[in-house]
Amino acid sequence: MKRRGSEVWAVAVLLVLGCGQVGRAEPLYPNQIRQNLFAACLPTDRVGWVVGELGRILRTEDGGETWTRQNAGVKSPLLAISCVDIENAWIAGKSGIMLRTDDAGATWHPLDSGTTKHIFDITFVSPT
């Protein structure tokens, strides 16, 4: 069953508000999350990311039942995320930080955003 955009965003909002916090390397359950989360992106009803305090990036592949921490190599708050599919995503945050993955988050590469201001929202429509 394919979800409509509004249903996916409703799930994302619930994940961000309901999970509120983050944990460490092996699979995490929502009740183990400790830091605040600020944004979510779910390209499918099963796969997605949430980002937040202390450079936290969490990915789910089971619709939010469990989460795996991904390493961004930063400790700054991550405030926004945009994903176009299960492989390609961009993250932005405090002081103009910007990161990109094209391998489902196995690696996150820093990008030059051209600003030192906080970035609260980003949108990408294709991997290019």
Coordinates of C-alpha atoms in Angstrom, one line a residue:
M1 CA 0.0 0.0 0.0
K2 CA 1.4 3.4 -1.0
R3 CA 1.0 6.2 1.5
R4 CA 0.0 9.7 0.4
G5 CA 2.4 12.6 1.2
S6 CA 0.3 13.9 4.1
E7 CA 0.3 10.4 5.7
V8 CA 4.1 10.1 5.4
W9 CA 4.5 13.5 7.0
A10 CA 2.1 12.7 9.8
V11 CA 4.3 9.7 10.5
A12 CA 7.4 11.8 10.4
V13 CA 6.0 14.4 12.8
L14 CA 5.0 11.6 15.2
L15 CA 8.5 10.2 15.0
V16 CA 10.1 13.6 15.7
L17 CA 7.8 14.6 18.5
G18 CA 7.3 11.1 19.9
C19 CA 10.9 9.9 19.9
G20 CA 12.4 13.3 21.0
Q21 CA 15.8 11.8 21.8
V22 CA 18.7 9.7 20.4
G23 CA 21.1 6.7 21.4
R24 CA 24.1 4.8 20.0
A25 CA 25.4 2.2 17.4
E26 CA 23.4 -1.0 17.5
P27 CA 19.7 -0.9 16.7
L28 CA 17.8 1.4 19.0
Y29 CA 14.2 1.4 20.1
P30 CA 12.3 4.7 20.4
N31 CA 12.3 4.4 24.3
Q32 CA 16.2 4.3 24.1
I33 CA 16.5 7.7 22.3
R34 CA 18.0 10.5 24.5
Q35 CA 18.6 13.7 22.5
N36 CA 16.1 16.0 20.8
L37 CA 15.3 15.4 17.2
F38 CA 14.5 18.3 14.9
A39 CA 13.6 16.9 11.4
A40 CA 12.6 13.8 9.6
C41 CA 12.6 12.5 6.0
L42 CA 10.9 9.3 5.0
P43 CA 11.2 8.5 1.2
T44 CA 9.1 5.3 1.8
D45 CA 6.8 4.0 4.5
R46 CA 9.6 1.8 5.8
V47 CA 12.9 3.7 5.3
G48 CA 13.8 7.1 6.6
W49 CA 16.0 9.3 8.7
V50 CA 15.7 11.7 11.7
V51 CA 18.3 14.3 12.7
G52 CA 18.9 16.3 15.9
E53 CA 21.2 17.4 18.7
L54 CA 24.9 16.6 18.9
G55 CA 25.1 15.7 15.2
R56 CA 22.7 12.7 15.6
I57 CA 21.5 10.9 12.5
L58 CA 19.2 7.9 12.9
R59 CA 17.9 5.7 10.1
T60 CA 15.1 3.2 10.1
E61 CA 14.4 0.5 7.6
D62 CA 11.4 -1.0 9.4
G63 CA 9.0 1.9 9.6
G64 CA 10.4 3.3 12.9
E65 CA 10.3 0.1 15.0
T66 CA 14.1 0.3 15.4
W67 CA 16.7 2.9 14.5
T68 CA 20.5 2.7 13.7
R69 CA 22.8 5.6 14.4
Q70 CA 24.9 6.9 11.5
N71 CA 28.1 8.9 12.0
A72 CA 28.2 12.4 10.5
G73 CA 31.5 13.2 12.0
V74 CA 30.0 16.4 13.5
K75 CA 28.7 17.4 16.9
S76 CA 26.7 20.4 15.9
P77 CA 22.8 20.3 15.9
L78 CA 21.4 19.0 12.6
L79 CA 18.2 20.9 11.9
A80 CA 16.9 19.9 8.5
I81 CA 17.0 16.9 6.2
S82 CA 15.8 16.3 2.6
C83 CA 15.9 12.9 0.9
V84 CA 14.8 12.0 -2.6
D85 CA 15.1 8.2 -2.2
I86 CA 16.5 5.6 0.2
E87 CA 20.1 6.3 -0.9
N88 CA 20.3 10.1 -1.4
A89 CA 19.9 12.6 1.4
W90 CA 21.2 16.0 2.5
I91 CA 21.3 17.4 6.0
A92 CA 21.8 21.0 7.2
G93 CA 22.1 22.6 10.5
K94 CA 23.8 25.1 12.9
S95 CA 26.3 27.6 11.5
G96 CA 25.6 26.6 7.9
I97 CA 26.7 22.9 8.3
M98 CA 25.7 20.8 5.3
L99 CA 26.2 17.1 4.6
R100 CA 25.3 14.7 1.8
T101 CA 25.0 10.9 1.4
D102 CA 24.5 8.9 -1.8
D103 CA 25.0 5.5 -0.1
A104 CA 22.1 5.4 2.4
G105 CA 24.1 7.1 5.1
A106 CA 27.0 4.7 5.2
T107 CA 29.1 7.8 4.6
W108 CA 28.2 11.5 5.0
H109 CA 30.2 14.1 3.1
P110 CA 30.6 17.7 4.1
L111 CA 29.4 20.4 1.7
D112 CA 30.1 24.1 1.5
S113 CA 26.7 25.8 2.1
G114 CA 28.2 29.3 1.6
T115 CA 26.8 30.6 4.9
T116 CA 27.5 30.5 8.6
K117 CA 23.9 31.1 9.5
H118 CA 21.7 28.3 10.8
I119 CA 19.9 26.4 8.1
F120 CA 16.4 25.3 9.2
D121 CA 15.0 23.9 6.0
I122 CA 16.3 22.4 2.7
T123 CA 14.7 20.7 -0.2
F124 CA 16.1 18.6 -3.0
V125 CA 14.1 17.0 -5.8
S126 CA 16.7 14.8 -7.5
P127 CA 20.1 13.2 -6.7
T128 CA 21.7 15.9 -8.9

